[in-house]
PDB file of C-alpha atoms in Angstrom:
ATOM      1  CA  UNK A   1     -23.519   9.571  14.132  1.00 83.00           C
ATOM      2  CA  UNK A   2     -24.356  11.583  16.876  1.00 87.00           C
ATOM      3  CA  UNK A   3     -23.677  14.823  14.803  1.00 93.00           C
ATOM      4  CA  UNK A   4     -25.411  13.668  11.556  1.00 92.00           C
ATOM      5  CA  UNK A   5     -27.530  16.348  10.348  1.00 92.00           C
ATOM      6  CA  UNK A   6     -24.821  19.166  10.893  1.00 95.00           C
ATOM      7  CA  UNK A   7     -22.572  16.786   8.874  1.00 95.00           C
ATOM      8  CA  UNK A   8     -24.417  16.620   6.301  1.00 95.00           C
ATOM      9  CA  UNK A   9     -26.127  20.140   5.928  1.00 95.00           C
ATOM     10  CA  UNK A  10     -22.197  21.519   6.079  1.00 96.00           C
ATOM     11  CA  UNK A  11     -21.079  18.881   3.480  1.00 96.00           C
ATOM     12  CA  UNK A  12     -23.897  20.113   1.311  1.00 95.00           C
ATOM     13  CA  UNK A  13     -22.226  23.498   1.317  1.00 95.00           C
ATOM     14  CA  UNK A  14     -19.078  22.369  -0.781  1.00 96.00           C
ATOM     15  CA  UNK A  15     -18.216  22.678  -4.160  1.00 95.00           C
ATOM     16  CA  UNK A  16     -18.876  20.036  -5.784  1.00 95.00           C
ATOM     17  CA  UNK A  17     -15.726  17.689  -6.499  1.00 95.00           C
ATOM     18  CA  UNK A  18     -14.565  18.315  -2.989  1.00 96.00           C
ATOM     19  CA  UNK A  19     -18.096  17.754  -2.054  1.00 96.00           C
ATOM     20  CA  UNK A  20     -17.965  14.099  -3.372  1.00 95.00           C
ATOM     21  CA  UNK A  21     -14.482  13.354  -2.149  1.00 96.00           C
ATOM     22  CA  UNK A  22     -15.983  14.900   1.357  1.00 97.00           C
ATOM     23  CA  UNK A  23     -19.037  12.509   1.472  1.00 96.00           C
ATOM     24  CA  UNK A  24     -16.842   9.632   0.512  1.00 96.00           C
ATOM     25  CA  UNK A  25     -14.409  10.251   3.310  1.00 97.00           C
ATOM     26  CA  UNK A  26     -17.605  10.836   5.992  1.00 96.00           C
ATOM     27  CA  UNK A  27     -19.136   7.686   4.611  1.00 94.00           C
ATOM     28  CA  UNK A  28     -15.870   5.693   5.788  1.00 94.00           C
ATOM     29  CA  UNK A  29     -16.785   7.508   9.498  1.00 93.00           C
ATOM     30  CA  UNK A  30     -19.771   6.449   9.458  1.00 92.00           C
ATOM     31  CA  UNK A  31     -19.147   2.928   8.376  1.00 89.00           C
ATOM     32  CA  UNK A  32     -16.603   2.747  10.870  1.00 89.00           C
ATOM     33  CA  UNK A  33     -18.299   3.943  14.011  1.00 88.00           C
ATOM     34  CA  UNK A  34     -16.085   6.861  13.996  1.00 93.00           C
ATOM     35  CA  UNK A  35     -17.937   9.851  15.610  1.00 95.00           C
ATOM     36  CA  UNK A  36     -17.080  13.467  14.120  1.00 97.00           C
ATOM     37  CA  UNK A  37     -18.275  16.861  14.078  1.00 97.00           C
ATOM     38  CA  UNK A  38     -17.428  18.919  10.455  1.00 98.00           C
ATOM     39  CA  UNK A  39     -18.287  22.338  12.019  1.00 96.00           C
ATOM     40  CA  UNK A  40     -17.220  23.918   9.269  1.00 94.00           C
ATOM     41  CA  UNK A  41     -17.145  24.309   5.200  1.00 95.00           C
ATOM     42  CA  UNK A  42     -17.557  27.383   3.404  1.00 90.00           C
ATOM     43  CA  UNK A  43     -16.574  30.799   4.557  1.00 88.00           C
ATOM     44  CA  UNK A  44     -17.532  34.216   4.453  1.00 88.00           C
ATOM     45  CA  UNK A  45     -14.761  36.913   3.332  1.00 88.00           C
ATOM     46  CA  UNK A  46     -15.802  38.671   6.656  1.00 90.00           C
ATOM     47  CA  UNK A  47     -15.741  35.329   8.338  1.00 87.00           C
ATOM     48  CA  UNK A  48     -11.982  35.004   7.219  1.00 87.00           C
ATOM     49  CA  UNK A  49     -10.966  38.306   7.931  1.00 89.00           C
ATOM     50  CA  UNK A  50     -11.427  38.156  11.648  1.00 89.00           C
ATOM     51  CA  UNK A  51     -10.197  34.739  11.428  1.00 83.00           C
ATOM     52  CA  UNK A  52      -6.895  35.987  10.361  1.00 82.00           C
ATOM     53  CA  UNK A  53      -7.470  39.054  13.220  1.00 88.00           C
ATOM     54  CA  UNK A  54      -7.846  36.486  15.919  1.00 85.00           C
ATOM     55  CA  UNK A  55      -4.941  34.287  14.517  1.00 82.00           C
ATOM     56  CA  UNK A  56      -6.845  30.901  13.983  1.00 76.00           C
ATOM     57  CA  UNK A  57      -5.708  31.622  10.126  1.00 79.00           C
ATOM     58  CA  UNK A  58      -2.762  33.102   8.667  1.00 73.00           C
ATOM     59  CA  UNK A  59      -4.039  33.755   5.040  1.00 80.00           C
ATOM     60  CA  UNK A  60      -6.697  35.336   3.108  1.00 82.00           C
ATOM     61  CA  UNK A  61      -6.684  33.038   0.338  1.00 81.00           C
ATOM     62  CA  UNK A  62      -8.198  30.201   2.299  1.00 86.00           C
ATOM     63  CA  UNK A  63      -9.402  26.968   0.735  1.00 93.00           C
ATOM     64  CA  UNK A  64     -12.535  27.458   2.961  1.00 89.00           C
ATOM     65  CA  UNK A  65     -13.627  30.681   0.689  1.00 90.00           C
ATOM     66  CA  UNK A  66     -13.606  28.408  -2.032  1.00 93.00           C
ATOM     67  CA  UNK A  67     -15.533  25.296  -1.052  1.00 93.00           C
ATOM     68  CA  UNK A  68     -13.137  23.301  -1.382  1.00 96.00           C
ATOM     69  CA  UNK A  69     -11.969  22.692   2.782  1.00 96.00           C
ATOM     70  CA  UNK A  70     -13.465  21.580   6.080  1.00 97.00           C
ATOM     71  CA  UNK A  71     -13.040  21.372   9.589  1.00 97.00           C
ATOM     72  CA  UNK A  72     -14.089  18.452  12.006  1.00 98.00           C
ATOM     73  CA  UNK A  73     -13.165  17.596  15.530  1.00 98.00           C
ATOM     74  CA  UNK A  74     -13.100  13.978  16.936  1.00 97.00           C
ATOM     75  CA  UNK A  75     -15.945  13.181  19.183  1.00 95.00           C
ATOM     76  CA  UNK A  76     -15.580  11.163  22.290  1.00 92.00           C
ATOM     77  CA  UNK A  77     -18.062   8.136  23.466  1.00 85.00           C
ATOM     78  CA  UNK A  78     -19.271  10.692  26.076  1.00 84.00           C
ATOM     79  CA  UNK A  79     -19.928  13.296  23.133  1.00 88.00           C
ATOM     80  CA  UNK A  80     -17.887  16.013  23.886  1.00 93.00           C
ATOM     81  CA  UNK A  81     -15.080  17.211  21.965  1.00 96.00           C
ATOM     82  CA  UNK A  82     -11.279  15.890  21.706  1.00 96.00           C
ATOM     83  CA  UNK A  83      -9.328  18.415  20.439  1.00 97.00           C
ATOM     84  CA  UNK A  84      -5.872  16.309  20.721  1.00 96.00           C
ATOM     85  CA  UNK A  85      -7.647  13.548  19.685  1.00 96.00           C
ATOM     86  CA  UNK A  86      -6.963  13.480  15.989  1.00 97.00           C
ATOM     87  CA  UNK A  87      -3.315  11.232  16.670  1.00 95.00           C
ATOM     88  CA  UNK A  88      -5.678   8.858  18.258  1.00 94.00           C
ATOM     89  CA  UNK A  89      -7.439   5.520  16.705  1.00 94.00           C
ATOM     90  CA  UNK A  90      -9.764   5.681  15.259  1.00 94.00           C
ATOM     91  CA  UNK A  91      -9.796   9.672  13.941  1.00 96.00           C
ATOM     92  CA  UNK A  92      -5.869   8.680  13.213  1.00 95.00           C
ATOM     93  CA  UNK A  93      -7.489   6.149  10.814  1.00 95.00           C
ATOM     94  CA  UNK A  94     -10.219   8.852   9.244  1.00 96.00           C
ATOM     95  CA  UNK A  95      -6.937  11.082   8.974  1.00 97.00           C
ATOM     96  CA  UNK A  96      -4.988   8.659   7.559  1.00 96.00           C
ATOM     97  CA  UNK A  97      -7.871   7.501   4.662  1.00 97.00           C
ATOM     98  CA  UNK A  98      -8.762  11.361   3.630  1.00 97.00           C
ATOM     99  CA  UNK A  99      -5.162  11.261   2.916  1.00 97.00           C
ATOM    100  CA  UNK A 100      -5.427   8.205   1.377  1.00 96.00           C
ATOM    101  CA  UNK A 101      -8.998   9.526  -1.526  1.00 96.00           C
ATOM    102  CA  UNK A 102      -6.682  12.801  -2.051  1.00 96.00           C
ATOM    103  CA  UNK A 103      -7.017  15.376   0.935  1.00 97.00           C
ATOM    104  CA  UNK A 104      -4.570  17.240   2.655  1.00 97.00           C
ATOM    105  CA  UNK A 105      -4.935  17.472   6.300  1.00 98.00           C
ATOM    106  CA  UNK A 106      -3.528  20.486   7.793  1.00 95.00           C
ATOM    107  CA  UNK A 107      -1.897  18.403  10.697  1.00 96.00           C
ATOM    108  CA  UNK A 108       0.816  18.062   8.505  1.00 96.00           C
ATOM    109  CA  UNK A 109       1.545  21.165   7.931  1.00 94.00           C
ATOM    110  CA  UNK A 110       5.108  23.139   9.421  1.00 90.00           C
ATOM    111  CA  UNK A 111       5.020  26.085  11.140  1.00 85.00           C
ATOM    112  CA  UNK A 112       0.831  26.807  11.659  1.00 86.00           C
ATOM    113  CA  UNK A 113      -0.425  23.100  12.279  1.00 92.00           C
ATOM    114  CA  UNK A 114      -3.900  23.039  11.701  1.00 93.00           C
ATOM    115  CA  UNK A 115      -5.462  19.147  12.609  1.00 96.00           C
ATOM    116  CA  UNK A 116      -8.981  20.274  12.169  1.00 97.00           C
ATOM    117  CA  UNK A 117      -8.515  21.275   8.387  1.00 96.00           C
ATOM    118  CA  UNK A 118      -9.479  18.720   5.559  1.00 98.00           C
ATOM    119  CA  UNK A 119      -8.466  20.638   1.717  1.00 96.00           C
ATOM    120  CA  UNK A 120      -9.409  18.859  -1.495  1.00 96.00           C
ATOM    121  CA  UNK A 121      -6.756  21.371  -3.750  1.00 94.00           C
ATOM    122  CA  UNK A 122      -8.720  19.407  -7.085  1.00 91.00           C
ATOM    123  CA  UNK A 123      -7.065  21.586 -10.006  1.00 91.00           C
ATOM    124  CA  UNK A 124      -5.441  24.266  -7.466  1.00 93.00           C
ATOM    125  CA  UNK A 125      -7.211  27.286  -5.301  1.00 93.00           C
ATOM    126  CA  UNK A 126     -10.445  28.045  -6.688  1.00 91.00           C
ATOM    127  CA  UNK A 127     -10.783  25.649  -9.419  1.00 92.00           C
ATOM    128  CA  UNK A 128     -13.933  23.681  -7.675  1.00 94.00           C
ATOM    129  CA  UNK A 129     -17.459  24.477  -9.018  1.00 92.00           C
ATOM    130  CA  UNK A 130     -20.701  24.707  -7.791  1.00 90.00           C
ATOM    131  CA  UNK A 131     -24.113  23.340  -8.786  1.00 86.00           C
ATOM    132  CA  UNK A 132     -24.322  19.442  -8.324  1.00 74.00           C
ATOM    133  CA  UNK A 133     -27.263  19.547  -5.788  1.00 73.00           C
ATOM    134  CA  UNK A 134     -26.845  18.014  -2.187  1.00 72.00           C
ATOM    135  CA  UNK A 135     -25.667  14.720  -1.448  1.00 74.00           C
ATOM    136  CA  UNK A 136     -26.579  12.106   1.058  1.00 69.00           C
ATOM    137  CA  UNK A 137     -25.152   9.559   3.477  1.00 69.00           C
ATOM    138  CA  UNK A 138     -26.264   6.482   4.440  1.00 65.00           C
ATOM    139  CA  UNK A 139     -26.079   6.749   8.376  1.00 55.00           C
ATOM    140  CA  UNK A 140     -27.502   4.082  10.116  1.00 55.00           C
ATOM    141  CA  UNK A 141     -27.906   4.964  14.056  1.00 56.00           C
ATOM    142  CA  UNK A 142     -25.397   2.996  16.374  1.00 59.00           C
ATOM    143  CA  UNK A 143     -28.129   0.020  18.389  1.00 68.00           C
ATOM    144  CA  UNK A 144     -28.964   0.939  21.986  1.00 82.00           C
ATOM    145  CA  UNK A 145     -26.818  -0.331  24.034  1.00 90.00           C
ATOM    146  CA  UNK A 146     -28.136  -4.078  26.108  1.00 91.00           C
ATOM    147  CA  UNK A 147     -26.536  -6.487  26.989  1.00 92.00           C
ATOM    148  CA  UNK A 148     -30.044  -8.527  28.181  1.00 92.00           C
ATOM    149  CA  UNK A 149     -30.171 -10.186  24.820  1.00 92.00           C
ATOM    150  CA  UNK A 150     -26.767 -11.464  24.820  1.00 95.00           C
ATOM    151  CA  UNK A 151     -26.613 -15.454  24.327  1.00 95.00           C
ATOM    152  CA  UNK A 152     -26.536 -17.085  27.436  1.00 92.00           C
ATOM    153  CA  UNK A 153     -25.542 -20.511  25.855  1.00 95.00           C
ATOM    154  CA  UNK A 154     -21.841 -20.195  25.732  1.00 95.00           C
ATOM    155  CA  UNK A 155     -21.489 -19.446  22.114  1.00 97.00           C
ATOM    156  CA  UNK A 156     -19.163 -17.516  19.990  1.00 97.00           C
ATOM    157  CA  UNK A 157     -20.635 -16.879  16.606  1.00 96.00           C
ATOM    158  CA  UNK A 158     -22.354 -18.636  13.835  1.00 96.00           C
ATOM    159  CA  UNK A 159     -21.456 -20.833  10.995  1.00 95.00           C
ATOM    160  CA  UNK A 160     -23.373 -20.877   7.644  1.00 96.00           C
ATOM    161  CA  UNK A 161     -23.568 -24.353   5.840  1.00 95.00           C
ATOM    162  CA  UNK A 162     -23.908 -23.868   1.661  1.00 92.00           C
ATOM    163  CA  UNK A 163     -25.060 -27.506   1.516  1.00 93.00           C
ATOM    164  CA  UNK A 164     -25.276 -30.885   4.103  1.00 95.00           C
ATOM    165  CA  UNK A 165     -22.570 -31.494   5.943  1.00 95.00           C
ATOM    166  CA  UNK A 166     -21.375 -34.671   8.264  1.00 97.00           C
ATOM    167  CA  UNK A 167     -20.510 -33.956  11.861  1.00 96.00           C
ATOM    168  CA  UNK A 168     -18.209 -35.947  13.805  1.00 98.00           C
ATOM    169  CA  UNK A 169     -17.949 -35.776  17.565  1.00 97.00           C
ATOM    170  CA  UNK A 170     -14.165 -35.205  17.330  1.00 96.00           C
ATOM    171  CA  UNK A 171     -12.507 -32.975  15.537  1.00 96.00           C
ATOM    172  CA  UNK A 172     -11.748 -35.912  13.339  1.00 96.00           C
ATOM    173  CA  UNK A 173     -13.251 -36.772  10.054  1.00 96.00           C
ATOM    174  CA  UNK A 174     -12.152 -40.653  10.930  1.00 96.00           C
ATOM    175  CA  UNK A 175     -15.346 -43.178  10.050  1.00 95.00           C
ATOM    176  CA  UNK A 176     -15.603 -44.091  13.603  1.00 96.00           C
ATOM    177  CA  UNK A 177     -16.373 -40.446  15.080  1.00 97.00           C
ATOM    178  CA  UNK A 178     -19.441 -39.740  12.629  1.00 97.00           C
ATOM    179  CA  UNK A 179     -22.336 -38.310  14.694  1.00 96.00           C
ATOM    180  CA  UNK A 180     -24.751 -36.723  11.978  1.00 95.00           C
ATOM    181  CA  UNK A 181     -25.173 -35.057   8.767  1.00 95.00           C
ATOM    182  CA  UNK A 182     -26.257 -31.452   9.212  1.00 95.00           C
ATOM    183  CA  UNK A 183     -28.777 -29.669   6.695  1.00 95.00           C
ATOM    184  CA  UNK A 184     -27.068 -26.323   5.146  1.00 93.00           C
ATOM    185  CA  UNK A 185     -28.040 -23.431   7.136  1.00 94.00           C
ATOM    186  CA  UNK A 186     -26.647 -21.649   9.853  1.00 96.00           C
ATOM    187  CA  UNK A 187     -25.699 -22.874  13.029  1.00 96.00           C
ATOM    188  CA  UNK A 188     -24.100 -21.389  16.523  1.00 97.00           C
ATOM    189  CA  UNK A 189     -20.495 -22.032  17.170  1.00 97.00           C
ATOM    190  CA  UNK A 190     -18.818 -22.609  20.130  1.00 97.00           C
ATOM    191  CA  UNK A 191     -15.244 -23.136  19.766  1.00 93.00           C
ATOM    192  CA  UNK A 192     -12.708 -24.529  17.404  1.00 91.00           C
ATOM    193  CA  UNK A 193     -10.448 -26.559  17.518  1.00 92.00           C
ATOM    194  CA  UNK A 194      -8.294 -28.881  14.710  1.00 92.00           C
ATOM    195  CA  UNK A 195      -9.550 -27.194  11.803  1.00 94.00           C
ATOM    196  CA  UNK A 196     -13.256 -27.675  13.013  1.00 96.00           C
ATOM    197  CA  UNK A 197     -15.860 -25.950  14.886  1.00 96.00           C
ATOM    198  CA  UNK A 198     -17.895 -26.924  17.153  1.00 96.00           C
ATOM    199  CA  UNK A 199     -21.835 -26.520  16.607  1.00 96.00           C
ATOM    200  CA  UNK A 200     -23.114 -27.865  20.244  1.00 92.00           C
ATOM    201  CA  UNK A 201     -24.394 -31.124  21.405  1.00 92.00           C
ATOM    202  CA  UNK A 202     -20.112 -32.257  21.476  1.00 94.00           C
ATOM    203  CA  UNK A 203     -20.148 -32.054  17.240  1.00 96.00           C
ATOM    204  CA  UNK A 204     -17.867 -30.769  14.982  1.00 97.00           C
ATOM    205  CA  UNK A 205     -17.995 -29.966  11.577  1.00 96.00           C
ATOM    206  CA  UNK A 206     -14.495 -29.189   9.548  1.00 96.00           C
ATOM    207  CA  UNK A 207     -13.817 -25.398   8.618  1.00 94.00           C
ATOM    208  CA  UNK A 208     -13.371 -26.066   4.737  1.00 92.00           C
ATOM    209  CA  UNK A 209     -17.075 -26.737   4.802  1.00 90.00           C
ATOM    210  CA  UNK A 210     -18.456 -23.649   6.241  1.00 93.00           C
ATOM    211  CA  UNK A 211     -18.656 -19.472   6.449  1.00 93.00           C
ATOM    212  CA  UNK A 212     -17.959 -18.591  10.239  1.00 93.00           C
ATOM    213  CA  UNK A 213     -18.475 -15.559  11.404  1.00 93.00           C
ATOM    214  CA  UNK A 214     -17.369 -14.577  15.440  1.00 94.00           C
ATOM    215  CA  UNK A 215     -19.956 -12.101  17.464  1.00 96.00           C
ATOM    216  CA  UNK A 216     -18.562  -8.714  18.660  1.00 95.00           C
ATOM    217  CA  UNK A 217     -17.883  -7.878  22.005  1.00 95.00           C
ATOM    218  CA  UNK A 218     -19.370  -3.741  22.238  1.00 94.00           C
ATOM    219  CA  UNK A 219     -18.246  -2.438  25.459  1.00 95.00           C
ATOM    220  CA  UNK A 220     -21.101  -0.493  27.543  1.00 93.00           C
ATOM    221  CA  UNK A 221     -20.575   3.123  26.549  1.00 90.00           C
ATOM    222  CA  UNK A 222     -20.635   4.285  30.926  1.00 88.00           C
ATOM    223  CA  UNK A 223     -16.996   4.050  30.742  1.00 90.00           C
ATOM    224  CA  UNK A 224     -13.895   1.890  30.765  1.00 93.00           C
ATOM    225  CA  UNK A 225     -13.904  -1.602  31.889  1.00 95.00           C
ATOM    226  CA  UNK A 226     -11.093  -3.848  33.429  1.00 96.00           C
ATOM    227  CA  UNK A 227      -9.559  -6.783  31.257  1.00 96.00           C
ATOM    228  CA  UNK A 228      -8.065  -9.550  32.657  1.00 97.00           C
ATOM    229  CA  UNK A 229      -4.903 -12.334  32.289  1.00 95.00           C
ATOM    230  CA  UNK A 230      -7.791 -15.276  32.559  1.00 94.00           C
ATOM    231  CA  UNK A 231     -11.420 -16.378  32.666  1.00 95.00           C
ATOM    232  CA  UNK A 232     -11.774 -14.870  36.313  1.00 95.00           C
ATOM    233  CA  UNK A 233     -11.341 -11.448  38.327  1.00 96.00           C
ATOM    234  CA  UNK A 234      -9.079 -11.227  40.845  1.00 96.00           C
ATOM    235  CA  UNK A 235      -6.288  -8.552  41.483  1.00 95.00           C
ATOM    236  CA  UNK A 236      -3.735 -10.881  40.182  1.00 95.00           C
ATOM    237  CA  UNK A 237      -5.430 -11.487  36.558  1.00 96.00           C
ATOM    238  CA  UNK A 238      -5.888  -7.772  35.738  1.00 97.00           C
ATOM    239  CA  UNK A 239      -4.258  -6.991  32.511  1.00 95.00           C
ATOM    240  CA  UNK A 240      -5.171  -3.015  31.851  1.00 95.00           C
ATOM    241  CA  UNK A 241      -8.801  -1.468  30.879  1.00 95.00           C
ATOM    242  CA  UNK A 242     -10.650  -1.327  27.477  1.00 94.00           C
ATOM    243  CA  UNK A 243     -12.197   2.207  26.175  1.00 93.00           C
ATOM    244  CA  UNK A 244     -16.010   2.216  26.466  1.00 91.00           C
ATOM    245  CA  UNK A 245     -17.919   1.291  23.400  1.00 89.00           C
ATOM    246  CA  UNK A 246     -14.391  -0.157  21.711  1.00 91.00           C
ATOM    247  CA  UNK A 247     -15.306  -3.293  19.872  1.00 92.00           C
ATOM    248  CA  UNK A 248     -13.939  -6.773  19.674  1.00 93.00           C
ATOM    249  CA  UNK A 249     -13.479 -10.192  17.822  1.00 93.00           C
ATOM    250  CA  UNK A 250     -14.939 -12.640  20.432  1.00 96.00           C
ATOM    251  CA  UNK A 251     -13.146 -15.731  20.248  1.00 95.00           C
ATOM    252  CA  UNK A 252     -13.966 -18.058  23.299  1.00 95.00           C
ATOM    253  CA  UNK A 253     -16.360 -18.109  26.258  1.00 96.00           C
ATOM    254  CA  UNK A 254     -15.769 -19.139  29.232  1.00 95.00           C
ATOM    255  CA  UNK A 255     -17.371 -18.491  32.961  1.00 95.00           C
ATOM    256  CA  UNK A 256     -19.587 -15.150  31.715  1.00 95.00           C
ATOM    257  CA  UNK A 257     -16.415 -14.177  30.571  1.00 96.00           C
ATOM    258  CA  UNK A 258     -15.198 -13.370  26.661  1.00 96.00           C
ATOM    259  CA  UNK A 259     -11.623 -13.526  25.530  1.00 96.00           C
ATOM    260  CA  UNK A 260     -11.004 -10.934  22.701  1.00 95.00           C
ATOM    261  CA  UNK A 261      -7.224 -11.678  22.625  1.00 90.00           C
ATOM    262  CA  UNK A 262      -4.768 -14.471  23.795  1.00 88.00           C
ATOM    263  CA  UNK A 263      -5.015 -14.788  27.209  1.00 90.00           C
ATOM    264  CA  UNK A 264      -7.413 -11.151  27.381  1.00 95.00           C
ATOM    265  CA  UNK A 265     -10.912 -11.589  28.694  1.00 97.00           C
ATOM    266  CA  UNK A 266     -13.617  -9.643  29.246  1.00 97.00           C
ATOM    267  CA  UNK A 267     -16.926  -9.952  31.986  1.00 96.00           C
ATOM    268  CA  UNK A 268     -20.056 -10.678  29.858  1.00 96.00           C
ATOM    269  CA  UNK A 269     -22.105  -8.091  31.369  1.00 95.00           C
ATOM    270  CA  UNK A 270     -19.945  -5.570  30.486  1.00 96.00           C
ATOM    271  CA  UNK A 271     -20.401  -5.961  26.363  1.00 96.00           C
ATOM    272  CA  UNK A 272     -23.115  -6.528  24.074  1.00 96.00           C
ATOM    273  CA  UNK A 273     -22.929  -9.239  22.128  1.00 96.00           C
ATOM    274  CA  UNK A 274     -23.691  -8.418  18.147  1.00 94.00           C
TER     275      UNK A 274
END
């Protein structure tokens, strides 16, 4: 979170109910790769005052003079601000969960729309106390972004075996097409196909007999990139672009190429492969 320590120092400043309800909804943010900036909390009763001079409130009995309201703005992949961009996925899906744990978002409001504005009302206006110490968040920093380590053997995920398994090299469990017993463990995959997956080498062990779990596609962060119809770019197989650093399911390779959808495919060097 590029605007972690600001978070958190102006989370800290909340009374403390709305304070916990605050942390839990910027812990879902964080978890979700959704970049914010809360620029604001608590407020002055000068701080209001001019607010309501200038217009950018309408009351003096604001939620902020209580601790129990904030203000964040969406934050684009390029860092700057998006002031329209709280309709958008994924701040529409922050939005929609603060709603969800109790808030009220002022971008429902009639009459003076305020998106910005996060209020925890708790027992009504001033009902929120104070002296629960600060709280923390677990905010792990996003990976650089590479795509040099990215598998260059064609595969898709892994699977994890719990215990041995046979492989067959069809996607048949018939006698005939037995190739192996595999030791549990994990294991690339490279397709599937039948109700199996394949694990390289032209085996195949069945799905009931394993934990898969598909790589994600991260696109480069230096901008949009083109998606495409089929596993090769050419005017005719454009489909539309992708937002930089949106993630995907991968779910086949083909040609440096990964499809993330039916028949929507992206080049390999422009993701990194997690």
């Amino acid at each position: 979170m590029k605007y972690n320590k600001r978070n958190v120092d102006n989370l800290n400043k909340l009374a403390d109910n709305t304070k916990a309800a605050a942390f839990k909804w910027y812990q879902y943010c964080v978890d979700n790769n959704i970049e914010v900036l809360i620029y604001e909390t608590i407020r002055t009763v000068e701080q209001q005052r001019e607010n309501v001079r200038k217009g950018a409130s309408q009351t003096m009995r604001s939620y902020h003079l209580v601790g129990q309201a904030l203000d964040f703005v969406p934050i684009k992949s390029n860092g700057t601000e998006d002031w329209n961009g709280y309709n958008k996925e994924p701040w529409a899906s922050a939005v929609r969960y603060a709603k969800q744990i109790g808030f009220e978002w002022g971008g429902d409001w009639r009459g003076f729309v305020d998106s910005p504005h996060l209020q925890w009302n708790y027992k009504g206006y001033g009902t929120d106390t104070f002296g629960s110490g600060d709280y923390h968040v677990k905010a792990e920093e996003k990976p650089v972004w590479t795509n040099e380590k990215n598998p260059n053997d064609g595969s898709i995920g892994t699977v994890t075996l719990a215990n041995a398994v046979n492989g067959y090299s069809q996607p048949d469990m018939k006698s005939e097409y037995y190739a192996k017993t595999f030791p549990g463990g994990t294991y690339k995959a490279y397709g599937s196909t039948g109700g199996f997956v394949g694990i390289g080498g032209g085996v195949y062990v069945p799905n009931d007999a394993l934990e898969y779990k598909a790589y994600t596609a991260v696109v480069t962060p230096n901008g949009k990139v083109n998606m495409y119809r089929d596993a090769r770019i050419s005017d005719e197989t454009f489909a539309g672009t992708v937002d930089a650093s949106s993630t995907w399911k991968v779910l086949a390779y083909k040609d440096r190429m990964y499809a993330i959808g039916n028949n929507v495919w992206l080049p390999a060097d422009a993701v990194m492969i997690v």
